[in-house]
Short mmCIF file of C-alpha atoms in Angstrom, two decimals:
data_model
loop_
_atom_site.label_atom_id
_atom_site.label_comp_id
_atom_site.label_asym_id
_atom_site.label_seq_id
_atom_site.Cartn_x
_atom_site.Cartn_y
_atom_site.Cartn_z
CA MET Z 1 0.28 0.26 -0.24
CA LYS Z 2 2.73 2.40 1.10
CA ILE Z 3 4.92 1.55 -2.44
CA ILE Z 4 1.01 2.45 -4.34
CA SER Z 5 0.81 5.79 -2.74
CA HIS Z 6 4.80 6.54 -2.93
CA THR Z 7 3.59 6.12 -6.68
CA ASN Z 8 0.52 7.38 -6.69
CA ASN Z 9 2.13 10.56 -4.87
CA LYS Z 10 4.38 11.21 -8.18
CA LEU Z 11 2.15 11.26 -10.99
CA LEU Z 12 0.39 13.71 -8.48
CA PHE Z 13 3.47 15.85 -8.49
CA PHE Z 14 4.56 14.97 -11.60
CA PHE Z 15 0.59 16.22 -13.19
CA TYR Z 16 1.08 19.07 -11.21
CA LEU Z 17 4.87 20.00 -12.36
CA LEU Z 18 3.47 19.47 -16.57
CA LEU Z 19 -0.07 21.75 -15.65
CA VAL Z 20 2.34 24.98 -15.02
CA SER Z 21 5.30 24.04 -16.89
CA VAL Z 22 3.34 23.89 -19.93
CA PRO Z 23 1.36 26.84 -19.42
CA ALA Z 24 4.63 28.84 -18.49
CA HIS Z 25 6.10 27.19 -21.84
CA VAL Z 26 3.51 28.46 -24.57
CA LEU Z 27 3.47 31.83 -22.50
CA GLY Z 28 7.14 32.26 -23.41
CA GLU Z 29 7.45 31.46 -26.85
CA CYS Z 30 4.64 33.54 -27.09
CA THR Z 31 6.65 37.36 -28.18
CA CYS Z 32 5.49 40.79 -29.31
CA ASP Z 33 8.18 41.48 -31.56
CA PRO Z 34 7.65 40.64 -35.44
CA GLU Z 35 9.68 38.17 -36.57
CA ASP Z 36 12.30 39.80 -39.40
CA GLY Z 37 13.40 35.97 -41.04
CA ASP Z 38 11.99 36.19 -44.65
CA ARG Z 39 11.91 40.34 -44.57
CA ASP Z 40 12.96 41.10 -47.87
CA LYS Z 41 12.41 45.29 -48.75
CA SER Z 42 13.17 45.64 -52.69
CA LYS Z 43 11.19 42.26 -52.97
CA ALA Z 44 8.44 43.36 -50.67
CA LEU Z 45 7.99 46.53 -51.58
CA LYS Z 46 7.30 44.94 -55.57
CA TYR Z 47 4.91 42.92 -54.43
CA LYS Z 48 2.64 45.78 -53.19
CA LEU Z 49 3.55 47.75 -56.15
CA ALA Z 50 1.76 45.37 -57.98
CA ALA Z 51 -0.75 45.38 -55.48
CA ILE Z 52 -2.20 47.68 -55.35
CA ALA Z 53 -2.23 47.97 -59.69
CA SER Z 54 -4.06 44.77 -59.39
CA ILE Z 55 -6.28 46.32 -56.48
CA LEU Z 56 -7.32 50.05 -57.66
CA VAL Z 57 -9.11 47.69 -62.16
CA ALA Z 58 -10.81 44.93 -59.58
CA SER Z 59 -11.86 47.85 -57.36
CA GLY Z 60 -13.34 49.46 -59.96
CA ILE Z 61 -14.56 47.10 -62.04
CA GLY Z 62 -16.41 45.76 -59.46
CA VAL Z 63 -18.14 48.55 -58.65
CA CYS Z 64 -18.55 49.54 -61.80
CA LEU Z 65 -19.95 46.72 -63.43
CA PRO Z 66 -23.66 46.81 -61.60
CA MET Z 67 -23.52 49.96 -63.06
CA LEU Z 68 -23.81 49.65 -66.81
CA GLY Z 69 -27.45 48.57 -66.72
CA LYS Z 70 -28.04 50.76 -69.23
CA THR Z 71 -25.76 49.48 -71.24
CA ILE Z 72 -26.06 45.74 -70.29
CA HIS Z 73 -29.69 45.79 -70.06
CA ALA Z 74 -28.93 42.61 -68.38
CA LEU Z 75 -27.57 43.55 -65.21
CA SER Z 76 -30.38 46.56 -65.07
CA PRO Z 77 -31.69 46.85 -61.47
CA GLU Z 78 -35.54 45.10 -62.98
CA ARG Z 79 -33.89 42.01 -64.32
CA ASN Z 80 -33.89 38.89 -62.34
CA VAL Z 81 -30.06 38.93 -62.81
CA PHE Z 82 -29.27 42.02 -60.49
CA PHE Z 83 -31.14 40.61 -57.65
CA MET Z 84 -28.79 37.12 -57.91
CA ILE Z 85 -25.93 39.21 -58.22
CA LYS Z 86 -26.90 41.75 -55.45
CA ALA Z 87 -27.67 38.58 -53.58
CA PHE Z 88 -23.79 36.89 -54.19
CA ALA Z 89 -22.10 40.13 -52.95
CA ALA Z 90 -24.34 40.48 -49.87
CA GLY Z 91 -23.03 37.07 -49.34
CA VAL Z 92 -19.65 38.48 -49.75
CA ILE Z 93 -20.15 41.39 -47.89
CA LEU Z 94 -21.80 39.42 -45.09
CA ALA Z 95 -18.90 36.58 -44.74
CA THR Z 96 -16.52 39.30 -44.85
CA GLY Z 97 -17.89 40.62 -41.35
CA PHE Z 98 -18.11 37.75 -39.86
CA ILE Z 99 -15.50 35.10 -41.43
CA HIS Z 100 -12.34 38.21 -42.06
CA VAL Z 101 -12.44 41.56 -40.61
CA LEU Z 102 -14.14 40.62 -37.32
CA PRO Z 103 -11.44 37.60 -36.19
CA ASP Z 104 -8.96 40.05 -36.99
CA ALA Z 105 -10.19 42.53 -34.25
CA PHE Z 106 -10.67 39.43 -31.56
CA GLU Z 107 -6.79 39.05 -32.62
CA ASN Z 108 -5.71 42.27 -31.46
CA LEU Z 109 -7.71 43.12 -28.87
CA THR Z 110 -6.94 39.60 -27.04
CA SER Z 111 -3.11 39.72 -27.90
CA PRO Z 112 -0.63 39.37 -25.51
CA CYS Z 113 0.99 41.93 -26.19
CA LEU Z 114 -1.64 44.00 -24.78
CA SER Z 115 -1.94 44.68 -20.59
CA GLU Z 116 -4.98 42.53 -18.87
CA THR Z 117 -6.29 45.94 -17.50
CA PRO Z 118 -8.77 46.79 -19.15
CA TRP Z 119 -8.27 44.38 -22.33
CA GLU Z 120 -9.75 40.92 -20.64
CA PHE Z 121 -13.53 43.43 -21.23
CA PRO Z 122 -14.83 41.75 -24.15
CA PHE Z 123 -14.29 45.38 -26.31
CA THR Z 124 -14.49 43.39 -29.97
CA GLY Z 125 -17.56 42.79 -29.17
CA PHE Z 126 -19.25 45.18 -27.60
CA VAL Z 127 -17.57 47.82 -30.45
CA ALA Z 128 -19.56 45.57 -33.25
CA MET Z 129 -22.61 46.15 -31.26
CA MET Z 130 -21.98 49.09 -30.68
CA SER Z 131 -21.14 49.99 -34.38
CA ALA Z 132 -24.58 47.73 -35.26
CA ILE Z 133 -26.42 49.95 -33.40
CA LEU Z 134 -24.95 52.99 -34.32
CA THR Z 135 -25.82 52.31 -38.05
CA LEU Z 136 -29.01 51.44 -37.08
CA MET Z 137 -29.49 55.56 -36.10
CA VAL Z 138 -28.09 56.69 -38.57
CA ASP Z 139 -29.29 54.45 -40.62
CA ALA Z 140 -32.77 55.83 -39.15
CA PHE Z 141 -32.46 59.27 -38.28
CA ALA Z 142 -30.86 59.65 -42.31
CA THR Z 143 -33.26 58.72 -43.93
CA SER Z 144 -36.99 61.03 -41.34
CA TYR Z 145 -34.54 63.45 -42.75
CA PHE Z 146 -34.37 63.05 -46.54
CA GLN Z 147 -37.41 62.23 -46.49
CA LYS Z 148 -39.26 65.36 -44.45
CA SER Z 149 -36.72 67.62 -46.62
CA HIS Z 150 -38.16 65.28 -49.88
CA PHE Z 151 -41.63 65.66 -49.09
CA GLY Z 152 -41.44 69.49 -47.83
CA GLY Z 153 -40.85 68.63 -43.84
CA LYS Z 154 -43.78 65.71 -44.29
CA SER Z 155 -43.38 62.14 -44.14
CA PRO Z 156 -44.56 59.99 -47.32
CA ALA Z 157 -48.85 59.71 -48.00
CA PRO Z 158 -49.20 56.06 -47.56
CA ALA Z 159 -51.10 54.68 -50.19
CA SER Z 160 -55.41 54.76 -49.45
CA VAL Z 161 -57.72 51.23 -49.40
CA GLY Z 162 -59.27 51.82 -52.77
CA ASP Z 163 -55.51 52.61 -54.07
CA GLU Z 164 -53.91 49.92 -52.93
CA GLU Z 165 -56.68 47.47 -54.52
CA LYS Z 166 -56.83 49.53 -57.76
CA ASP Z 167 -52.48 48.83 -57.70
CA GLY Z 168 -53.44 45.28 -56.84
CA GLU Z 169 -56.08 45.36 -60.10
CA HIS Z 170 -54.08 47.40 -62.62
CA SER Z 171 -50.53 46.47 -61.22
CA GLU Z 172 -49.20 46.77 -65.02
CA HIS Z 173 -50.18 50.51 -65.97
CA VAL Z 174 -51.49 53.55 -64.19
CA HIS Z 175 -53.81 56.11 -65.21
CA VAL Z 176 -52.80 59.91 -64.83
CA HIS Z 177 -55.41 62.30 -66.03
CA THR Z 178 -54.22 66.04 -66.73
CA HIS Z 179 -56.30 68.81 -66.80
CA ALA Z 180 -53.91 71.70 -68.60
CA THR Z 181 -56.26 74.10 -67.67
CA HIS Z 182 -55.11 74.05 -63.80
CA GLY Z 183 -51.51 72.66 -64.53
CA HIS Z 184 -52.11 69.64 -62.35
CA SER Z 185 -52.60 65.78 -62.42
CA HIS Z 186 -54.29 62.67 -60.56
CA GLY Z 187 -53.26 59.91 -60.18
CA PHE Z 188 -51.13 57.53 -57.31
CA VAL Z 189 -49.93 59.12 -55.12
CA GLY Z 190 -48.95 56.80 -52.86
CA ASP Z 191 -47.73 54.84 -55.75
CA GLU Z 192 -45.30 57.39 -56.20
CA ASN Z 193 -44.27 58.47 -52.49
CA SER Z 194 -43.46 55.49 -51.98
CA ALA Z 195 -41.38 54.98 -55.59
CA SER Z 196 -39.57 57.53 -53.78
CA SER Z 197 -38.67 57.08 -50.63
CA GLU Z 198 -37.12 53.67 -51.10
CA LEU Z 199 -35.08 55.63 -53.66
CA LEU Z 200 -34.07 57.39 -50.95
CA ARG Z 201 -33.46 54.36 -49.07
CA HIS Z 202 -30.84 52.80 -51.43
CA ARG Z 203 -29.34 56.00 -51.10
CA VAL Z 204 -28.95 56.02 -47.13
CA ILE Z 205 -27.81 52.69 -47.99
CA SER Z 206 -25.49 53.30 -50.22
CA GLN Z 207 -23.89 55.86 -48.50
CA VAL Z 208 -23.83 54.60 -45.21
CA LEU Z 209 -22.13 50.60 -46.60
CA GLU Z 210 -19.24 52.66 -48.43
CA LEU Z 211 -18.63 54.25 -45.46
CA GLY Z 212 -18.25 50.46 -43.54
CA ILE Z 213 -15.90 49.17 -46.11
CA VAL Z 214 -13.97 52.33 -46.39
CA VAL Z 215 -12.42 51.77 -43.13
CA HIS Z 216 -11.08 48.16 -43.20
CA SER Z 217 -10.38 48.53 -46.57
CA VAL Z 218 -7.79 51.52 -45.19
CA ILE Z 219 -6.96 48.88 -43.00
CA ILE Z 220 -6.51 46.03 -44.21
CA GLY Z 221 -3.84 48.12 -47.13
CA ILE Z 222 -2.32 50.19 -44.07
CA SER Z 223 -1.44 46.45 -42.62
CA LEU Z 224 -0.05 45.07 -46.43
CA GLY Z 225 1.46 47.98 -47.27
CA ALA Z 226 3.27 48.11 -43.77
CA SER Z 227 4.57 44.29 -43.98
CA GLU Z 228 7.96 43.81 -45.65
CA SER Z 229 7.13 39.82 -45.73
CA PRO Z 230 7.51 38.69 -49.48
CA LYS Z 231 6.26 35.56 -48.18
CA THR Z 232 2.79 37.23 -45.84
CA ILE Z 233 2.62 39.77 -49.12
CA THR Z 234 2.19 37.17 -52.00
CA PRO Z 235 -1.00 35.95 -50.84
CA LEU Z 236 -2.55 38.88 -49.84
CA VAL Z 237 -2.34 40.20 -53.10
CA ALA Z 238 -4.38 37.96 -55.11
CA ALA Z 239 -7.25 37.09 -52.00
CA LEU Z 240 -7.41 41.15 -51.81
CA THR Z 241 -8.29 41.54 -55.54
CA PHE Z 242 -11.01 39.03 -55.47
CA HIS Z 243 -12.55 40.35 -51.91
CA GLN Z 244 -12.48 44.36 -53.41
CA PHE Z 245 -13.64 42.80 -56.60
CA PHE Z 246 -16.22 40.85 -54.84
CA GLU Z 247 -17.47 43.90 -52.10
CA GLY Z 248 -17.67 46.55 -54.87
CA MET Z 249 -20.29 44.36 -57.06
CA GLY Z 250 -22.14 44.95 -54.04
CA LEU Z 251 -21.49 48.91 -53.15
CA GLY Z 252 -21.60 49.00 -57.06
CA GLY Z 253 -25.45 47.17 -56.71
CA CYS Z 254 -26.75 49.72 -54.19
CA ILE Z 255 -25.53 52.98 -56.07
CA ALA Z 256 -27.12 51.88 -59.16
CA GLN Z 257 -30.08 51.07 -57.71
CA ALA Z 258 -29.62 54.97 -56.10
CA LYS Z 259 -29.87 56.45 -59.59
CA PHE Z 260 -27.59 59.28 -58.57
CA LYS Z 261 -26.13 62.00 -60.93
CA ALA Z 262 -23.29 61.10 -62.93
CA ARG Z 263 -20.84 63.02 -60.82
CA ALA Z 264 -21.66 61.82 -57.27
CA VAL Z 265 -21.60 58.05 -58.60
CA THR Z 266 -18.43 58.97 -60.20
CA ILE Z 267 -17.35 60.46 -56.88
CA MET Z 268 -18.64 57.51 -55.05
CA ALA Z 269 -16.19 54.71 -57.18
CA ILE Z 270 -13.64 56.52 -56.98
CA PHE Z 271 -13.27 56.78 -53.77
CA PHE Z 272 -13.99 52.53 -53.60
CA SER Z 273 -11.92 52.19 -55.30
CA LEU Z 274 -8.23 53.96 -53.95
CA THR Z 275 -9.72 53.39 -50.31
CA THR Z 276 -7.15 50.09 -50.27
CA PRO Z 277 -4.46 50.91 -52.97
CA VAL Z 278 -4.30 54.38 -50.85
CA GLY Z 279 -4.19 52.44 -47.52
CA ILE Z 280 -1.30 50.68 -49.07
CA ALA Z 281 0.76 54.14 -49.79
CA ILE Z 282 0.65 54.84 -46.14
CA GLY Z 283 1.85 51.27 -45.17
CA ILE Z 284 4.52 51.95 -47.25
CA GLY Z 285 5.68 55.46 -45.89
CA ILE Z 286 5.18 54.10 -42.32
CA SER Z 287 6.78 51.34 -42.82
CA ASN Z 288 10.06 51.87 -40.94
CA VAL Z 289 8.43 53.53 -38.14
CA TYR Z 290 4.73 50.81 -37.77
CA LYS Z 291 5.27 48.09 -35.75
CA GLU Z 292 1.73 45.44 -36.08
CA THR Z 293 2.40 44.27 -32.29
CA SER Z 294 2.94 47.40 -30.86
CA PRO Z 295 -0.05 48.12 -28.35
CA THR Z 296 -1.06 51.05 -30.08
CA ALA Z 297 -1.28 49.70 -33.77
CA LEU Z 298 -3.11 46.50 -31.77
CA ILE Z 299 -5.75 48.98 -29.97
CA VAL Z 300 -6.81 50.92 -33.24
CA GLU Z 301 -6.16 48.18 -35.80
CA GLY Z 302 -9.02 46.10 -33.41
CA ILE Z 303 -11.14 48.67 -32.92
CA PHE Z 304 -12.15 49.89 -35.86
CA ASN Z 305 -11.89 46.27 -37.40
CA ALA Z 306 -15.14 45.42 -35.12
CA ALA Z 307 -16.59 48.94 -35.81
CA SER Z 308 -16.80 47.69 -39.41
CA ALA Z 309 -17.49 44.44 -38.67
CA GLY Z 310 -20.56 45.36 -37.14
CA ILE Z 311 -21.58 47.90 -39.79
CA LEU Z 312 -20.55 44.80 -42.77
CA ILE Z 313 -22.93 42.60 -41.12
CA TYR Z 314 -25.89 44.98 -39.73
CA MET Z 315 -25.85 46.51 -43.52
CA ALA Z 316 -25.83 43.38 -45.25
CA LEU Z 317 -28.05 41.32 -42.82
CA VAL Z 318 -30.22 44.04 -43.00
CA ASP Z 319 -30.44 46.73 -45.64
CA LEU Z 320 -29.37 44.33 -48.30
CA LEU Z 321 -30.60 40.49 -47.93
CA ALA Z 322 -33.58 41.25 -45.70
CA ALA Z 323 -35.22 44.47 -48.05
CA ASP Z 324 -34.53 41.98 -51.38
CA PHE Z 325 -35.54 38.68 -49.43
CA MET Z 326 -38.30 40.56 -47.77
CA SER Z 327 -40.12 41.95 -51.68
CA ARG Z 328 -42.63 41.52 -53.70
CA LYS Z 329 -40.77 40.40 -56.52
CA LEU Z 330 -38.52 37.88 -55.12
CA GLN Z 331 -41.74 36.23 -52.84
CA ASN Z 332 -43.72 35.99 -55.68
CA ASN Z 333 -40.85 34.13 -57.79
CA GLY Z 334 -40.47 31.27 -56.64
CA ARG Z 335 -37.17 30.25 -59.56
CA LEU Z 336 -35.64 33.59 -58.38
CA GLN Z 337 -36.37 32.97 -55.07
CA ILE Z 338 -33.91 29.60 -55.35
CA GLY Z 339 -31.86 31.33 -57.67
CA ALA Z 340 -31.09 34.62 -55.29
CA ASN Z 341 -30.65 31.65 -52.28
CA VAL Z 342 -28.00 29.92 -53.71
CA SER Z 343 -26.51 33.21 -54.93
CA LEU Z 344 -26.12 33.94 -51.54
CA LEU Z 345 -24.49 30.85 -50.02
CA LEU Z 346 -22.37 30.99 -53.80
CA GLY Z 347 -20.86 34.34 -51.96
CA ALA Z 348 -20.81 34.03 -48.50
CA GLY Z 349 -18.62 30.56 -49.61
CA CYS Z 350 -16.28 31.69 -51.45
CA MET Z 351 -15.27 34.91 -49.42
CA SER Z 352 -15.04 32.50 -46.35
CA LEU Z 353 -13.02 30.59 -48.88
CA LEU Z 354 -10.96 33.27 -50.02
CA ALA Z 355 -9.59 33.73 -45.40
CA LYS Z 356 -7.09 29.90 -45.80
CA TRP Z 357 -5.07 32.90 -47.95
CA ALA Z 358 -6.06 36.64 -46.33
#
């Protein structure tokens, strides 16, 4: 019995040492110093310049493609193909928020390079939640403001019951009787107000969505530009090129539905296309002083990534997917509904797959 007891004590002592030494060994391996083994400034710079060119072209093509509805009739917002393209792009944006941006924010704000106080608090989820709530508030207030300014300080008048019945019976045409002597017309005012309200919603959605995309695009651009490891940059170039192309399609679809004037469309498209390349250029400029493992860099990147993730997730689910999937056009067309769901899954799946490289 003494031998068994002595043996058990040895085993308990060994198990205790194992429990103590393994975490100490893991913590000892954790370092906040950047790895210098594969750094090559000149080679990395060539890859960065290639990244600027490829991402700029891909972003421009992606954001402009859905806006060619006037030239390419199949891409018109009224066509079924447009709904499927927009569902695919919404899946891309949703996966960007959940799979790419949010995990990076968690990694940044839970880094061992940060002190335990106050960073033991789950700031990533908190910031993402608050940014989603603030996006909802901005969405609601901006829509209310534009509606009141557009309709002269009054909310748009809803269609009457009679108008709704007429609209259901005569969905293919609208009767408008014009009296030249009085200079006014009588028609379905509810339909006109509804169309104006929907247009205003699309304009608010496109602007808020661009804000969320721009925030994380600049951050990933700075991260790529500041890196001096060709092994890190090479897969990022291809992944970010596809990333910006698909994300541009989502934004371009919203801009097309908003029916902005040509000048506003051009500004929004150029602004989106330049964000990641500008971020890369900034990263190149600060690469000598920028340390991705420094507490300041981790905190700033983590908070901005979390805020961007909250915006993107809210916009994808509420303003893009819910609005289209609950629309009358999609609800009344079974084939289009199946196609949109498949496109959504494909978009989310393709973007999730890119997380393997970026």
